[in-house]
mmCIF file with all atom_site columns, C-alpha atoms in Angstrom:
data_model
loop_
_atom_site.group_PDB
_atom_site.id
_atom_site.type_symbol
_atom_site.label_atom_id
_atom_site.label_alt_id
_atom_site.label_comp_id
_atom_site.label_asym_id
_atom_site.label_entity_id
_atom_site.label_seq_id
_atom_site.pdbx_PDB_ins_code
_atom_site.Cartn_x
_atom_site.Cartn_y
_atom_site.Cartn_z
_atom_site.occupancy
_atom_site.B_iso_or_equiv
_atom_site.pdbx_formal_charge
_atom_site.auth_seq_id
_atom_site.auth_comp_id
_atom_site.auth_asym_id
_atom_site.auth_atom_id
_atom_site.pdbx_PDB_model_num
ATOM 1   C CA . MET A 1 1   ? 14.405  -14.731 -10.261 1.00 68.00 ? 297 MET A CA 1
ATOM 2   C CA . LYS A 1 2   ? 11.808  -14.203 -12.896 1.00 88.00 ? 298 LYS A CA 1
ATOM 3   C CA . LEU A 1 3   ? 10.660  -10.824 -11.748 1.00 90.00 ? 299 LEU A CA 1
ATOM 4   C CA . ASP A 1 4   ? 13.943  -9.048  -11.143 1.00 93.00 ? 300 ASP A CA 1
ATOM 5   C CA . GLY A 1 5   ? 13.673  -5.437  -11.725 1.00 89.00 ? 301 GLY A CA 1
ATOM 6   C CA . LYS A 1 6   ? 9.907   -5.447  -12.253 1.00 97.00 ? 302 LYS A CA 1
ATOM 7   C CA . LYS A 1 7   ? 7.614   -3.037  -10.154 1.00 98.00 ? 303 LYS A CA 1
ATOM 8   C CA . VAL A 1 8   ? 4.360   -4.557  -8.998  1.00 98.00 ? 304 VAL A CA 1
ATOM 9   C CA . LEU A 1 9   ? 1.626   -2.218  -7.673  1.00 98.00 ? 305 LEU A CA 1
ATOM 10  C CA . MET A 1 10  ? -0.497  -3.798  -4.917  1.00 98.00 ? 306 MET A CA 1
ATOM 11  C CA . VAL A 1 11  ? -3.670  -1.978  -4.154  1.00 98.00 ? 307 VAL A CA 1
ATOM 12  C CA . ILE A 1 12  ? -5.395  -2.239  -0.722  1.00 98.00 ? 308 ILE A CA 1
ATOM 13  C CA . PRO A 1 13  ? -8.191  -0.381  0.968   1.00 98.00 ? 309 PRO A CA 1
ATOM 14  C CA . HIS A 1 14  ? -6.872  1.772   3.908   1.00 97.00 ? 310 HIS A CA 1
ATOM 15  C CA . THR A 1 15  ? -8.872  -0.338  6.418   1.00 97.00 ? 311 THR A CA 1
ATOM 16  C CA . GLN A 1 16  ? -10.173 -3.911  6.518   1.00 98.00 ? 312 GLN A CA 1
ATOM 17  C CA . PHE A 1 17  ? -8.025  -5.423  3.760   1.00 98.00 ? 313 PHE A CA 1
ATOM 18  C CA . ARG A 1 18  ? -7.698  -9.214  3.882   1.00 97.00 ? 314 ARG A CA 1
ATOM 19  C CA . ASP A 1 19  ? -4.235  -9.826  5.424   1.00 98.00 ? 315 ASP A CA 1
ATOM 20  C CA . GLU A 1 20  ? -3.687  -13.182 3.717   1.00 98.00 ? 316 GLU A CA 1
ATOM 21  C CA . GLU A 1 21  ? -4.780  -11.587 0.286   1.00 97.00 ? 317 GLU A CA 1
ATOM 22  C CA . PHE A 1 22  ? -2.001  -8.973  0.572   1.00 98.00 ? 318 PHE A CA 1
ATOM 23  C CA . PHE A 1 23  ? 0.827   -10.457 2.572   1.00 98.00 ? 319 PHE A CA 1
ATOM 24  C CA . GLU A 1 24  ? 1.078   -13.879 0.863   1.00 98.00 ? 320 GLU A CA 1
ATOM 25  C CA . PRO A 1 25  ? 1.039   -12.724 -2.776  1.00 98.00 ? 321 PRO A CA 1
ATOM 26  C CA . LYS A 1 26  ? 3.391   -9.965  -1.861  1.00 98.00 ? 322 LYS A CA 1
ATOM 27  C CA . LYS A 1 27  ? 5.851   -12.496 -0.355  1.00 98.00 ? 323 LYS A CA 1
ATOM 28  C CA . VAL A 1 28  ? 5.641   -14.686 -3.505  1.00 97.00 ? 324 VAL A CA 1
ATOM 29  C CA . LEU A 1 29  ? 6.220   -11.840 -5.741  1.00 97.00 ? 325 LEU A CA 1
ATOM 30  C CA . GLU A 1 30  ? 9.116   -10.463 -3.716  1.00 97.00 ? 326 GLU A CA 1
ATOM 31  C CA . ASP A 1 31  ? 10.729  -14.018 -3.487  1.00 96.00 ? 327 ASP A CA 1
ATOM 32  C CA . GLU A 1 32  ? 10.676  -13.853 -7.355  1.00 96.00 ? 328 GLU A CA 1
ATOM 33  C CA . GLY A 1 33  ? 12.511  -10.492 -7.373  1.00 97.00 ? 329 GLY A CA 1
ATOM 34  C CA . ALA A 1 34  ? 9.613   -8.037  -7.777  1.00 98.00 ? 330 ALA A CA 1
ATOM 35  C CA . GLN A 1 35  ? 9.699   -4.647  -6.218  1.00 98.00 ? 331 GLN A CA 1
ATOM 36  C CA . ILE A 1 36  ? 6.369   -3.995  -4.493  1.00 98.00 ? 332 ILE A CA 1
ATOM 37  C CA . VAL A 1 37  ? 4.751   -0.587  -4.275  1.00 98.00 ? 333 VAL A CA 1
ATOM 38  C CA . VAL A 1 38  ? 1.573   -0.407  -2.093  1.00 98.00 ? 334 VAL A CA 1
ATOM 39  C CA . ALA A 1 39  ? -1.175  1.849   -3.179  1.00 98.00 ? 335 ALA A CA 1
ATOM 40  C CA . SER A 1 40  ? -4.396  2.826   -1.313  1.00 98.00 ? 336 SER A CA 1
ATOM 41  C CA . THR A 1 41  ? -6.784  5.616   -1.530  1.00 96.00 ? 337 THR A CA 1
ATOM 42  C CA . THR A 1 42  ? -4.401  7.883   0.291   1.00 97.00 ? 338 THR A CA 1
ATOM 43  C CA . VAL A 1 43  ? -0.757  7.565   1.554   1.00 98.00 ? 339 VAL A CA 1
ATOM 44  C CA . ARG A 1 44  ? -1.289  6.232   5.045   1.00 98.00 ? 340 ARG A CA 1
ATOM 45  C CA . MET A 1 45  ? -0.915  3.336   7.345   1.00 98.00 ? 341 MET A CA 1
ATOM 46  C CA . CYS A 1 46  ? -3.427  0.603   6.287   1.00 98.00 ? 342 CYS A CA 1
ATOM 47  C CA . ARG A 1 47  ? -4.959  -1.910  8.634   1.00 98.00 ? 343 ARG A CA 1
ATOM 48  C CA . GLY A 1 48  ? -5.888  -5.445  7.865   1.00 98.00 ? 344 GLY A CA 1
ATOM 49  C CA . MET A 1 49  ? -8.781  -7.536  9.115   1.00 98.00 ? 345 MET A CA 1
ATOM 50  C CA . LYS A 1 50  ? -6.566  -9.719  11.092  1.00 98.00 ? 346 LYS A CA 1
ATOM 51  C CA . GLY A 1 51  ? -4.461  -6.904  12.562  1.00 98.00 ? 347 GLY A CA 1
ATOM 52  C CA . GLY A 1 52  ? -1.719  -6.700  9.960   1.00 98.00 ? 348 GLY A CA 1
ATOM 53  C CA . VAL A 1 53  ? -0.495  -3.249  8.908   1.00 98.00 ? 349 VAL A CA 1
ATOM 54  C CA . ALA A 1 54  ? 0.957   -1.969  5.733   1.00 98.00 ? 350 ALA A CA 1
ATOM 55  C CA . GLN A 1 55  ? 2.078   1.502   4.758   1.00 98.00 ? 351 GLN A CA 1
ATOM 56  C CA . SER A 1 56  ? 0.795   2.800   1.346   1.00 98.00 ? 352 SER A CA 1
ATOM 57  C CA . GLU A 1 57  ? 3.484   4.556   -0.566  1.00 98.00 ? 353 GLU A CA 1
ATOM 58  C CA . ILE A 1 58  ? 1.260   6.078   -3.122  1.00 98.00 ? 354 ILE A CA 1
ATOM 59  C CA . ALA A 1 59  ? -2.277  7.222   -3.617  1.00 98.00 ? 355 ALA A CA 1
ATOM 60  C CA . ILE A 1 60  ? -4.232  5.238   -6.462  1.00 98.00 ? 356 ILE A CA 1
ATOM 61  C CA . ALA A 1 61  ? -4.990  8.615   -8.077  1.00 98.00 ? 357 ALA A CA 1
ATOM 62  C CA . ASP A 1 62  ? -1.239  9.290   -8.467  1.00 98.00 ? 358 ASP A CA 1
ATOM 63  C CA . ALA A 1 63  ? -0.202  5.879   -9.793  1.00 98.00 ? 359 ALA A CA 1
ATOM 64  C CA . LYS A 1 64  ? 0.724   5.732   -13.488 1.00 98.00 ? 360 LYS A CA 1
ATOM 65  C CA . ALA A 1 65  ? 0.348   2.549   -15.567 1.00 98.00 ? 361 ALA A CA 1
ATOM 66  C CA . ASP A 1 66  ? 3.740   3.160   -17.214 1.00 98.00 ? 362 ASP A CA 1
ATOM 67  C CA . ASP A 1 67  ? 5.631   2.787   -13.961 1.00 98.00 ? 363 ASP A CA 1
ATOM 68  C CA . TYR A 1 68  ? 4.475   -0.821  -13.247 1.00 98.00 ? 364 TYR A CA 1
ATOM 69  C CA . ALA A 1 69  ? 4.701   -4.292  -14.898 1.00 98.00 ? 365 ALA A CA 1
ATOM 70  C CA . ALA A 1 70  ? 1.619   -5.535  -13.092 1.00 98.00 ? 366 ALA A CA 1
ATOM 71  C CA . ILE A 1 71  ? -1.067  -4.643  -10.587 1.00 98.00 ? 367 ILE A CA 1
ATOM 72  C CA . VAL A 1 72  ? -2.657  -6.821  -7.966  1.00 98.00 ? 368 VAL A CA 1
ATOM 73  C CA . LEU A 1 73  ? -6.009  -5.657  -6.328  1.00 98.00 ? 369 LEU A CA 1
ATOM 74  C CA . CYS A 1 74  ? -6.378  -7.197  -2.925  1.00 98.00 ? 370 CYS A CA 1
ATOM 75  C CA . GLY A 1 75  ? -9.844  -7.942  -1.197  1.00 96.00 ? 371 GLY A CA 1
ATOM 76  C CA . GLY A 1 76  ? -11.149 -7.219  2.180   1.00 96.00 ? 372 GLY A CA 1
ATOM 77  C CA . SER A 1 77  ? -14.617 -6.293  3.582   1.00 96.00 ? 373 SER A CA 1
ATOM 78  C CA . SER A 1 78  ? -14.075 -2.594  2.896   1.00 97.00 ? 374 SER A CA 1
ATOM 79  C CA . VAL A 1 79  ? -13.370 -3.017  -0.796  1.00 97.00 ? 375 VAL A CA 1
ATOM 80  C CA . PRO A 1 80  ? -16.943 -2.330  -1.882  1.00 96.00 ? 376 PRO A CA 1
ATOM 81  C CA . GLU A 1 81  ? -16.884 0.986   -0.097  1.00 97.00 ? 377 GLU A CA 1
ATOM 82  C CA . PHE A 1 82  ? -13.476 2.258   -1.078  1.00 97.00 ? 378 PHE A CA 1
ATOM 83  C CA . LEU A 1 83  ? -12.414 0.570   -4.370  1.00 98.00 ? 379 LEU A CA 1
ATOM 84  C CA . TRP A 1 84  ? -15.402 -0.579  -6.373  1.00 97.00 ? 380 TRP A CA 1
ATOM 85  C CA . ASN A 1 85  ? -16.454 2.943   -7.500  1.00 97.00 ? 381 ASN A CA 1
ATOM 86  C CA . ASP A 1 86  ? -12.953 4.435   -7.640  1.00 98.00 ? 382 ASP A CA 1
ATOM 87  C CA . LYS A 1 87  ? -12.865 5.934   -11.201 1.00 98.00 ? 383 LYS A CA 1
ATOM 88  C CA . LYS A 1 88  ? -9.111  6.443   -11.187 1.00 98.00 ? 384 LYS A CA 1
ATOM 89  C CA . LEU A 1 89  ? -8.545  2.816   -10.230 1.00 98.00 ? 385 LEU A CA 1
ATOM 90  C CA . GLN A 1 90  ? -10.809 1.604   -12.993 1.00 98.00 ? 386 GLN A CA 1
ATOM 91  C CA . GLU A 1 91  ? -8.789  3.990   -15.318 1.00 98.00 ? 387 GLU A CA 1
ATOM 92  C CA . LEU A 1 92  ? -5.469  2.533   -14.087 1.00 98.00 ? 388 LEU A CA 1
ATOM 93  C CA . VAL A 1 93  ? -6.465  -1.200  -14.540 1.00 98.00 ? 389 VAL A CA 1
ATOM 94  C CA . THR A 1 94  ? -7.863  -0.238  -18.051 1.00 98.00 ? 390 THR A CA 1
ATOM 95  C CA . ALA A 1 95  ? -4.574  1.452   -19.065 1.00 98.00 ? 391 ALA A CA 1
ATOM 96  C CA . MET A 1 96  ? -2.517  -1.471  -17.716 1.00 98.00 ? 392 MET A CA 1
ATOM 97  C CA . SER A 1 97  ? -4.612  -3.979  -19.565 1.00 98.00 ? 393 SER A CA 1
ATOM 98  C CA . THR A 1 98  ? -4.587  -1.977  -22.802 1.00 98.00 ? 394 THR A CA 1
ATOM 99  C CA . ALA A 1 99  ? -0.727  -1.965  -22.461 1.00 98.00 ? 395 ALA A CA 1
ATOM 100 C CA . GLY A 1 100 ? -0.659  -5.824  -22.174 1.00 97.00 ? 396 GLY A CA 1
ATOM 101 C CA . LYS A 1 101 ? 0.378   -5.629  -18.489 1.00 97.00 ? 397 LYS A CA 1
ATOM 102 C CA . VAL A 1 102 ? -0.735  -8.236  -15.872 1.00 97.00 ? 398 VAL A CA 1
ATOM 103 C CA . VAL A 1 103 ? -3.904  -7.146  -14.145 1.00 97.00 ? 399 VAL A CA 1
ATOM 104 C CA . ALA A 1 104 ? -5.004  -9.351  -11.249 1.00 97.00 ? 400 ALA A CA 1
ATOM 105 C CA . ALA A 1 105 ? -7.713  -9.015  -8.651  1.00 97.00 ? 401 ALA A CA 1
ATOM 106 C CA . ILE A 1 106 ? -8.410  -11.113 -5.569  1.00 96.00 ? 402 ILE A CA 1
ATOM 107 C CA . CYS A 1 107 ? -11.905 -11.806 -4.143  1.00 93.00 ? 403 CYS A CA 1
ATOM 108 C CA . LEU A 1 108 ? -14.209 -8.702  -3.755  1.00 94.00 ? 404 LEU A CA 1
ATOM 109 C CA . SER A 1 109 ? -11.738 -6.555  -5.771  1.00 96.00 ? 405 SER A CA 1
ATOM 110 C CA . THR A 1 110 ? -12.632 -8.596  -8.954  1.00 95.00 ? 406 THR A CA 1
ATOM 111 C CA . VAL A 1 111 ? -15.692 -6.325  -9.141  1.00 95.00 ? 407 VAL A CA 1
ATOM 112 C CA . VAL A 1 112 ? -13.319 -3.400  -10.039 1.00 97.00 ? 408 VAL A CA 1
ATOM 113 C CA . LEU A 1 113 ? -12.345 -5.198  -13.201 1.00 97.00 ? 409 LEU A CA 1
ATOM 114 C CA . ALA A 1 114 ? -15.871 -5.935  -14.026 1.00 96.00 ? 410 ALA A CA 1
ATOM 115 C CA . LYS A 1 115 ? -16.743 -2.159  -13.561 1.00 96.00 ? 411 LYS A CA 1
ATOM 116 C CA . ALA A 1 116 ? -13.779 -1.339  -15.802 1.00 97.00 ? 412 ALA A CA 1
ATOM 117 C CA . LYS A 1 117 ? -15.346 -3.697  -18.433 1.00 97.00 ? 413 LYS A CA 1
ATOM 118 C CA . LEU A 1 118 ? -12.189 -5.835  -18.351 1.00 97.00 ? 414 LEU A CA 1
ATOM 119 C CA . LEU A 1 119 ? -14.092 -9.120  -17.827 1.00 96.00 ? 415 LEU A CA 1
ATOM 120 C CA . THR A 1 120 ? -16.274 -9.000  -20.930 1.00 93.00 ? 416 THR A CA 1
ATOM 121 C CA . GLY A 1 121 ? -16.165 -12.466 -22.403 1.00 92.00 ? 417 GLY A CA 1
ATOM 122 C CA . ARG A 1 122 ? -14.407 -13.891 -19.485 1.00 91.00 ? 418 ARG A CA 1
ATOM 123 C CA . GLU A 1 123 ? -15.294 -15.866 -16.433 1.00 88.00 ? 419 GLU A CA 1
ATOM 124 C CA . ALA A 1 124 ? -14.380 -14.651 -13.038 1.00 88.00 ? 420 ALA A CA 1
ATOM 125 C CA . THR A 1 125 ? -15.089 -15.665 -9.367  1.00 85.00 ? 421 THR A CA 1
ATOM 126 C CA . VAL A 1 126 ? -15.824 -13.225 -6.713  1.00 81.00 ? 422 VAL A CA 1
ATOM 127 C CA . TYR A 1 127 ? -17.022 -13.561 -3.086  1.00 75.00 ? 423 TYR A CA 1
ATOM 128 C CA . PHE A 1 128 ? -20.069 -11.466 -2.627  1.00 68.00 ? 424 PHE A CA 1
ATOM 129 C CA . LEU A 1 129 ? -21.331 -10.331 0.689   1.00 61.00 ? 425 LEU A CA 1
#
């Protein structure tokens, strides 16, 4: 298992996250031995667009780059409202990138990386409403 002992932070909005953009990568990472920690704007039950639920364990503002090997930002229709302009999230992905850790974003959450200036000189694809 390639990721044994590695903690991965998965970030979702508290409402209207894309179920398949959270649950499928989560399963793949767990199958490789990663320990998943779910973050959102606050610690609460989060609801997906297709009815899935996930409990966030930590608020984005309380997450520390040193605690995780990687971060995965998941998409969903509420990402523009709740994640795009979250300065703490931008600081977190910047700190993780600077530390050479894996920083990944799916669909609409890619804009967070752009706002954090992590996509300069790179190509990225994002679904835009």
